[in-house]
Every structure is written in structure tokens, then in C-alpha cells.
Coordinates of C-alpha atoms in Angstrom, one line a residue:
M296 CA 51.6 -69.7 -73.8
S297 CA 49.9 -66.5 -74.8
T298 CA 47.3 -64.8 -72.6
L299 CA 44.7 -62.1 -73.4
A300 CA 44.5 -61.0 -69.7
T301 CA 45.6 -57.4 -69.3
T302 CA 45.6 -54.6 -66.7
V303 CA 44.9 -51.1 -67.9
D304 CA 44.8 -48.2 -65.5
G305 CA 44.5 -50.7 -62.6
L306 CA 41.5 -52.4 -64.2
K307 CA 42.1 -56.1 -64.5
L308 CA 40.5 -57.4 -67.8
P309 CA 40.3 -61.0 -68.9
N310 CA 40.8 -59.8 -72.5
P311 CA 41.2 -56.4 -74.2
F312 CA 37.7 -56.5 -75.9
V313 CA 35.4 -53.9 -74.5
I314 CA 31.7 -53.3 -75.3
G315 CA 31.6 -49.8 -76.7
S316 CA 29.0 -47.3 -75.4
G317 CA 25.7 -47.7 -77.3
P318 CA 22.8 -50.1 -77.7
P319 CA 24.9 -53.2 -76.6
G320 CA 25.1 -51.6 -73.1
T321 CA 21.7 -50.1 -72.9
N322 CA 20.4 -51.8 -69.7
L323 CA 21.3 -54.4 -67.1
N324 CA 19.9 -57.3 -69.1
V325 CA 22.3 -56.8 -72.0
I326 CA 25.2 -55.8 -69.8
S327 CA 24.9 -59.0 -67.9
K328 CA 24.7 -60.9 -71.2
A329 CA 28.0 -59.4 -72.2
F330 CA 29.8 -60.4 -69.0
K331 CA 28.4 -63.9 -69.2
E332 CA 29.7 -64.3 -72.8
G333 CA 33.2 -63.2 -71.6
W334 CA 33.8 -59.6 -72.7
G335 CA 36.7 -57.9 -71.0
A336 CA 34.7 -54.9 -69.9
V337 CA 31.4 -53.1 -70.7
I338 CA 30.9 -49.4 -71.2
A339 CA 27.2 -48.7 -70.6
K340 CA 25.2 -46.5 -72.9
T341 CA 25.9 -42.8 -72.2
V342 CA 23.8 -41.4 -69.3
S343 CA 22.9 -37.9 -68.2
L344 CA 21.2 -36.5 -65.1
D345 CA 18.1 -35.4 -67.0
A346 CA 16.9 -38.0 -69.5
S347 CA 13.5 -36.3 -70.0
K348 CA 14.9 -34.3 -73.0
V349 CA 16.2 -37.4 -74.7
V350 CA 13.6 -38.6 -77.2
N351 CA 14.7 -41.2 -79.8
V352 CA 13.0 -41.6 -83.2
T353 CA 12.4 -44.6 -85.5
P354 CA 13.8 -45.7 -87.8
R355 CA 17.2 -44.4 -86.6
Y356 CA 19.7 -46.6 -88.5
G357 CA 20.9 -46.7 -92.0
K358 CA 23.1 -49.4 -93.6
L359 CA 25.6 -49.4 -96.4
H360 CA 25.8 -52.8 -98.1
S361 CA 28.6 -54.4 -100.2
G362 CA 28.2 -54.5 -104.0
D363 CA 26.7 -57.9 -103.9
G364 CA 24.3 -56.9 -101.1
K365 CA 25.4 -59.7 -98.8
E366 CA 27.3 -57.7 -96.2
V367 CA 26.9 -54.6 -94.2
I368 CA 30.0 -52.5 -94.4
G369 CA 28.8 -49.1 -93.2
W370 CA 26.3 -48.2 -90.5
E371 CA 24.7 -44.8 -89.7
N372 CA 22.9 -44.1 -86.5
I373 CA 20.9 -41.0 -85.3
E374 CA 20.4 -42.5 -81.9
L375 CA 20.7 -40.3 -78.8
I376 CA 22.1 -41.1 -75.4
S377 CA 20.1 -43.2 -72.9
D378 CA 16.5 -42.1 -72.5
R379 CA 16.2 -44.0 -69.2
P380 CA 16.0 -42.0 -65.9
F381 CA 19.3 -41.7 -64.1
K382 CA 17.8 -43.0 -60.9
L383 CA 17.0 -46.3 -62.8
W384 CA 20.6 -46.4 -64.0
E385 CA 21.9 -45.9 -60.4
E386 CA 19.9 -49.0 -59.4
E387 CA 21.1 -51.0 -62.3
F388 CA 24.8 -50.0 -61.8
K389 CA 24.5 -51.3 -58.2
K390 CA 22.8 -54.5 -59.2
C391 CA 25.3 -55.1 -61.9
K392 CA 28.2 -54.9 -59.6
D393 CA 26.4 -57.2 -57.1
M394 CA 25.8 -59.7 -59.9
H395 CA 29.2 -59.4 -61.6
P396 CA 31.7 -58.2 -58.9
H397 CA 34.7 -59.0 -61.1
G398 CA 33.2 -57.5 -64.2
V399 CA 34.7 -54.2 -65.2
L400 CA 31.8 -51.7 -65.6
I401 CA 32.5 -48.3 -67.1
A402 CA 30.0 -45.5 -66.9
S403 CA 29.8 -43.3 -70.0
I404 CA 28.7 -39.8 -69.0
M405 CA 27.6 -36.7 -70.8
E406 CA 26.5 -33.4 -69.4
E407 CA 25.9 -29.8 -70.2
Y408 CA 28.6 -27.1 -69.8
R409 CA 28.0 -26.8 -66.0
K410 CA 30.6 -27.8 -63.4
D411 CA 28.0 -28.8 -60.8
A412 CA 26.3 -31.2 -63.2
W413 CA 29.5 -33.0 -64.1
I414 CA 30.6 -33.3 -60.5
E415 CA 27.2 -34.6 -59.5
I416 CA 27.0 -37.3 -62.1
V417 CA 30.6 -38.4 -61.3
E418 CA 29.9 -38.6 -57.6
R419 CA 26.6 -40.4 -58.0
C420 CA 28.0 -43.0 -60.4
Q421 CA 31.0 -43.6 -58.1
A422 CA 28.6 -44.2 -55.2
C423 CA 27.0 -47.0 -57.3
G424 CA 30.4 -48.8 -57.6
V425 CA 31.3 -48.3 -61.3
D426 CA 34.9 -49.1 -62.0
A427 CA 35.8 -46.2 -64.4
F428 CA 34.4 -43.4 -66.5
E429 CA 34.3 -42.6 -70.2
L430 CA 33.5 -38.9 -70.9
N431 CA 31.4 -38.6 -74.0
F432 CA 32.8 -35.6 -75.8
S433 CA 32.1 -37.0 -79.2
C434 CA 28.5 -37.9 -80.1
P435 CA 28.3 -36.2 -83.5
H436 CA 24.5 -35.5 -83.7
G437 CA 22.8 -35.6 -80.4
L438 CA 21.9 -32.6 -78.3
P439 CA 24.3 -30.0 -79.8
E440 CA 21.7 -27.3 -78.8
R441 CA 22.7 -28.1 -75.2
K442 CA 26.4 -27.9 -76.1
M443 CA 26.8 -31.6 -75.4
G444 CA 28.8 -34.4 -77.1
A445 CA 30.9 -33.3 -80.1
A446 CA 29.8 -29.7 -79.6
M447 CA 31.9 -29.8 -76.5
G448 CA 34.7 -32.1 -77.7
E449 CA 35.5 -30.0 -80.8
N450 CA 36.6 -27.2 -78.5
P451 CA 39.9 -28.1 -76.7
D452 CA 39.6 -25.2 -74.2
I453 CA 36.1 -26.2 -73.1
L454 CA 37.1 -29.9 -73.1
K455 CA 40.1 -29.2 -70.9
E456 CA 38.0 -27.2 -68.4
V457 CA 35.4 -30.0 -68.2
V458 CA 38.0 -32.7 -67.7
T459 CA 39.5 -30.6 -64.9
W460 CA 36.1 -30.5 -63.2
V461 CA 35.7 -34.3 -63.6
M462 CA 39.2 -35.1 -62.3
S463 CA 38.5 -33.0 -59.2
A464 CA 35.8 -35.4 -58.2
A465 CA 36.7 -38.7 -59.8
K466 CA 38.3 -41.4 -57.8
K467 CA 38.3 -43.9 -60.6
P468 CA 40.1 -44.0 -64.0
V469 CA 38.7 -41.5 -66.6
W470 CA 38.9 -41.9 -70.3
A471 CA 38.0 -39.0 -72.6
K472 CA 36.3 -40.1 -75.8
M473 CA 37.4 -38.2 -78.8
T474 CA 35.4 -37.1 -81.8
P475 CA 36.9 -37.7 -85.3
N476 CA 35.1 -34.7 -86.7
V477 CA 38.1 -32.4 -86.2
T478 CA 41.1 -31.5 -88.3
H479 CA 43.7 -32.8 -85.9
I480 CA 42.6 -35.3 -83.2
E481 CA 45.8 -34.6 -81.3
D482 CA 44.4 -31.1 -80.2
P483 CA 41.4 -32.3 -78.1
S484 CA 43.4 -35.3 -77.0
R485 CA 46.2 -33.2 -75.7
A486 CA 43.7 -30.9 -73.9
A487 CA 42.1 -33.9 -72.1
L488 CA 45.4 -35.4 -71.1
K489 CA 46.8 -32.1 -69.9
A490 CA 43.7 -31.8 -67.7
G491 CA 44.6 -35.1 -66.1
A492 CA 42.5 -37.7 -68.0
T493 CA 43.8 -41.2 -67.3
G494 CA 43.4 -42.1 -71.0
I495 CA 41.8 -41.5 -74.3
S496 CA 39.1 -43.4 -76.3
A497 CA 39.1 -42.9 -80.1
I498 CA 37.3 -42.7 -82.3
N499 CA 33.6 -42.1 -82.0
T500 CA 31.4 -42.2 -85.1
I501 CA 32.0 -40.0 -88.1
R502 CA 29.4 -37.4 -89.1
C503 CA 27.7 -38.6 -92.2
V504 CA 24.7 -38.8 -94.5
M505 CA 24.1 -42.4 -95.5
G506 CA 22.4 -41.8 -98.8
V507 CA 19.3 -40.7 -100.8
N508 CA 16.5 -42.9 -101.9
L509 CA 16.3 -42.4 -105.7
D510 CA 12.6 -43.3 -105.8
T511 CA 11.4 -40.9 -103.1
L512 CA 14.3 -38.4 -103.3
R513 CA 14.4 -38.5 -99.5
P514 CA 17.6 -39.0 -97.6
E515 CA 17.9 -42.0 -95.3
P516 CA 17.1 -42.9 -92.6
N517 CA 13.7 -41.4 -93.3
V518 CA 11.7 -40.2 -90.3
E519 CA 8.4 -38.6 -91.4
G520 CA 10.1 -37.7 -94.7
Y521 CA 13.1 -36.0 -93.1
T522 CA 16.4 -36.9 -91.6
T523 CA 19.5 -35.4 -89.9
P524 CA 23.2 -36.2 -90.3
G525 CA 24.2 -39.1 -88.1
G526 CA 27.2 -41.1 -86.9
Y527 CA 29.0 -43.5 -89.3
S528 CA 30.5 -46.7 -88.0
C529 CA 31.3 -50.4 -89.0
R530 CA 34.0 -51.8 -91.2
A531 CA 34.1 -48.9 -93.6
V532 CA 35.5 -46.5 -91.0
K533 CA 38.4 -48.7 -89.9
P534 CA 41.2 -47.1 -92.1
I535 CA 40.2 -43.7 -90.7
A536 CA 40.1 -45.0 -87.2
L537 CA 43.5 -46.7 -87.5
R538 CA 45.0 -43.4 -88.6
M539 CA 43.5 -41.4 -85.8
V540 CA 44.4 -44.1 -83.2
M541 CA 48.0 -44.0 -84.5
E542 CA 48.0 -40.2 -84.1
C543 CA 46.7 -40.4 -80.5
A544 CA 49.3 -43.1 -79.7
Q545 CA 52.1 -41.1 -81.0
L546 CA 51.0 -38.1 -78.9
I547 CA 50.8 -40.3 -75.8
R548 CA 54.2 -41.8 -76.5
K549 CA 55.8 -38.4 -77.0
E550 CA 54.1 -36.2 -74.4
F551 CA 52.1 -38.4 -72.0
P552 CA 53.9 -41.7 -71.5
G553 CA 51.9 -44.1 -69.3
R554 CA 48.5 -42.8 -70.3
S555 CA 46.1 -45.4 -71.9
L556 CA 44.4 -45.6 -75.2
S557 CA 41.1 -47.4 -76.0
A558 CA 40.9 -48.0 -79.7
I559 CA 37.6 -47.9 -81.6
G560 CA 36.5 -48.1 -85.2
G561 CA 35.2 -51.0 -87.3
V562 CA 36.5 -53.9 -85.2
E563 CA 34.9 -57.2 -86.2
T564 CA 37.7 -59.8 -85.9
G565 CA 40.7 -60.6 -83.7
N566 CA 43.0 -59.5 -86.6
D567 CA 41.3 -56.1 -86.6
A568 CA 42.0 -55.9 -82.9
A569 CA 45.6 -56.9 -83.4
E570 CA 46.1 -54.0 -85.9
F571 CA 44.7 -51.4 -83.4
I572 CA 46.9 -52.8 -80.6
L573 CA 50.0 -52.7 -82.9
L574 CA 49.2 -49.0 -83.4
G575 CA 49.1 -48.3 -79.7
G576 CA 45.7 -49.4 -78.3
D577 CA 45.6 -50.9 -74.8
T578 CA 42.0 -52.1 -75.3
V579 CA 39.7 -52.4 -78.3
Q580 CA 36.1 -51.4 -78.2
V581 CA 33.3 -53.0 -80.2
C582 CA 29.8 -51.6 -80.6
T583 CA 28.4 -52.0 -84.2
G584 CA 30.1 -55.4 -84.4
V585 CA 27.9 -56.6 -81.5
M586 CA 24.8 -55.3 -83.3
K587 CA 25.8 -57.3 -86.4
F588 CA 27.0 -60.6 -84.8
G589 CA 25.8 -60.7 -81.2
Y590 CA 27.5 -60.9 -77.9
E591 CA 28.8 -64.4 -78.5
H592 CA 31.1 -63.0 -81.2
I593 CA 33.6 -62.4 -78.4
K594 CA 34.7 -66.0 -78.7
P595 CA 36.0 -66.1 -82.3
M596 CA 37.6 -62.7 -81.8
C597 CA 39.6 -63.9 -78.8
E598 CA 40.6 -67.1 -80.6
Q599 CA 41.8 -65.2 -83.6
L600 CA 43.8 -62.7 -81.5
L601 CA 45.4 -65.5 -79.6
A602 CA 46.3 -67.2 -82.9
F603 CA 48.0 -64.0 -84.1
M604 CA 49.9 -63.8 -80.8
G605 CA 51.0 -67.4 -81.0
K606 CA 52.2 -67.0 -84.6
H607 CA 54.5 -64.2 -83.6
K608 CA 55.3 -65.6 -80.1
F609 CA 53.8 -62.7 -78.2
A610 CA 53.0 -63.8 -74.7
T611 CA 51.0 -60.7 -73.6
I612 CA 49.2 -57.8 -75.1
A613 CA 52.0 -55.5 -73.9
D614 CA 54.5 -57.5 -76.0
F615 CA 53.1 -56.0 -79.2
K616 CA 51.3 -52.9 -78.2
G617 CA 52.5 -50.0 -80.4
K618 CA 55.0 -52.2 -82.1
S619 CA 54.1 -50.8 -85.6
L620 CA 54.3 -47.1 -84.6
D621 CA 58.0 -47.0 -85.4
Y622 CA 57.3 -47.6 -89.1
F623 CA 55.5 -44.3 -89.7
T624 CA 57.5 -41.4 -91.1
T625 CA 57.2 -38.4 -93.4
H626 CA 56.8 -38.5 -97.2
A627 CA 60.1 -36.7 -97.6
D628 CA 61.8 -39.5 -95.5
L629 CA 60.2 -42.2 -97.7
V630 CA 61.7 -40.5 -100.8
K631 CA 65.1 -40.4 -99.1
R632 CA 65.0 -44.0 -98.0
Q633 CA 64.0 -45.2 -101.5
T634 CA 66.7 -43.0 -103.2
D635 CA 69.4 -44.3 -100.7
R636 CA 68.3 -47.9 -101.4
K637 CA 68.5 -47.6 -105.2
A638 CA 71.9 -45.9 -104.9
A639 CA 73.2 -48.8 -102.7
Q640 CA 71.9 -51.4 -105.1
K641 CA 73.6 -49.6 -108.0
A642 CA 76.9 -49.4 -106.1
A643 CA 76.6 -53.1 -105.2
T644 CA 76.0 -54.1 -108.8
E645 CA 78.9 -51.9 -110.1
S646 CA 81.2 -53.3 -107.5
K647 CA 80.7 -56.8 -109.0
M648 CA 81.8 -55.7 -112.5
V649 CA 85.3 -56.6 -113.9
K650 CA 87.5 -53.6 -113.7
S651 CA 90.8 -55.1 -115.0
D652 CA 91.9 -58.1 -117.0
A653 CA 93.3 -59.7 -113.8
E654 CA 89.7 -60.1 -112.3
W655 CA 88.4 -62.4 -115.0
S656 CA 87.5 -65.9 -113.8
G657 CA 87.1 -68.9 -116.0
S658 CA 84.3 -70.3 -113.8
D659 CA 82.3 -67.0 -113.8
F660 CA 83.2 -65.9 -117.3
V661 CA 79.7 -65.8 -118.7
K662 CA 78.3 -64.1 -115.6
Q663 CA 81.0 -61.5 -115.6
S664 CA 80.4 -60.8 -119.3
N665 CA 76.7 -60.3 -118.6
E666 CA 77.5 -57.9 -115.8
L667 CA 79.5 -55.7 -118.1
A668 CA 76.7 -55.8 -120.7
R669 CA 74.2 -54.3 -118.2

């Protein structure tokens, strides 16, 4: 019988589905809801030591609908990290672990380019009992003036230095969350892993502009008539996320065997999750999907993933993790493979043709005649 239970970096999860950092993990109430519904782990909304500079606006979401208007396929947000005081988060982290001692609680942290700040936030979160860390090097729009988020994650040298600081203090697994807003995601991923990160999370949202209102001529989402580029998520980003997860997985397989990969990007079904695991994901994060379907959506996703595993007789997640990576190659190799296949087919056809009068057969006479005609 198939099981979704898995162990990643020593963390025992009932299933590979993880609440991604964002609104679905914004306080103790919603985190508790996620654990009660059966999510494998929860990554809380990103916290920092000083939340006083974090001021969210409304509206802060923009949606892209399908042609018939019945489905949301793209989602933009200009939401910042948590605006709640860090002391309050410390209290809630402790309460959460008391209420859900077996629930895997992961703290998403973001700080400025200061060693003392990163070490302090790590040590204080650890004291609250969190099970792991995710380093937010990837928020595409929030607080770049403080060199936070993607402003840090786009620079492999700075990223490597910060991960080194974190690893000097961390006693729990550390995942570095990668920004997709780079040319080669392998570069920052390699920097984080070289610095000792336990694993990689990929991808965060893609920097975007959702659209322009053709009546008002104002871009969306409209805040007092203005906007700012935000982060793009939901189903529409899945193909891009699959490609980048594949690239991270190939890097890990080649240079950092044993490190983990948490896959993110447009996951809404168990089959979506299966694709990301086939491309190397140990876990699969869901954030926008929770905002669309609710916390209870974990149940049909688990059922569908189990059905996929049963169909292929996979007993565990490990049985099919990365199984599709071997089928990626270069375009030049694709050309060679197709040329070789056509040549082999031609040779096989020609080998069946009558080459001398002695080879004619009365029972296959018409077929042999047709072979020669071709």
C-alpha cells in the first residue's frame, strides 16, 4: 500500500504538502487550522525583527481570469512580509508547538544585510521551538530599499555570506528560498548550498504587472491611482516553476547529493504535486492554492497523489522522486536521437525486401511485392 508519509532533513511529515509562506500562515489561528486539516508542514508568513516599517496597502491582489471568466489562473500580490511584532510571533510560535507538538512548524525569516540581525532572529526563533527555517531571499517587491528579499537573493556572493551567518547559529534544518527573477537559478542555489544550506525552496513569485484598466488607464491593482510591480503566482506560473525546479534538482544531483528541494509554483492538485516530485522535489508547497480553495483542499490533493502512486505501484515518495530527470537532454542530442531512429527504421525496412529470387515466398508474395514498390 502506498504512503504519503516522508522524512525530509530529519523532519517527519505525514505528507509532502507544505503551506507556503504567505497569508495562509499569517497567524496562530490559521496555522492551527492547517494542522487540523492535515497539512504536512506549515511555513509561517515571513517575519523580521522590526515590523514597524512593514505597512501593507489595499487592495494588494490582482487576478488573471480564464477566457470564460470562470477560473483564476494568475494571481499578483504586492503584499509585504508580516506586519505583526516579532515578540507576538515568538509567543505564537511557542503556543503553536504546545498545541501541535507533532506539527512541523517552519519559520520564514528575512532580515537586512547585517550579521547580528540574522543571528538574532535565528536564535530567538529556535528558542521558541520552531522545527526548521526558510530564508526569504526572494520576495520580488517588498523592502528592496533595505536590501531585503530578492534584492539580496539576486546576488550570489551576498546570499552565500548571509547563509554562512545563519548556519553558524542554526541548529535546525535551513532551506534557502530562491527567486525566479534571475537568468540562471542555479547560481544563487549553488551559492546557498556551498554555504551549507540544508536545502533549497523554489520558486518564489515572478515579478509582474497584472494589467491595465482600459477605462481608467491605470495599472492594477490600483492603490490611490498608482501601483507597483508585484509577485505572480497561481496555475499560470507552473511551467516556469517546473523548469526551474528541474534545474535546481539537476544541480543538487550533480554537485550536492543529499540536499533537499522544496518545490513551489502553481500547485493545485495531487497530479501537479506528482510532476514536481518527479522532477526532484522532496516536498511541495502550496500558497495561492489555499487562498483559492481553502485549507480543506489538502484532502483531495492527497487522494489524487495516492491514486497516482497506486497506478504506478510506487510505495513511497522516494520511489518516484526525480524519476523524470533522466529524460532531459540537449537539443543537439534530440536531433541525433531522431536521426538515429529514422536510420534504424529505414535499415529495418530495407532488410525485409527481397534481394534475390530465392527469397520469394508464395504465402507472402503480395507483401513482398509491396515492400519492393516502396
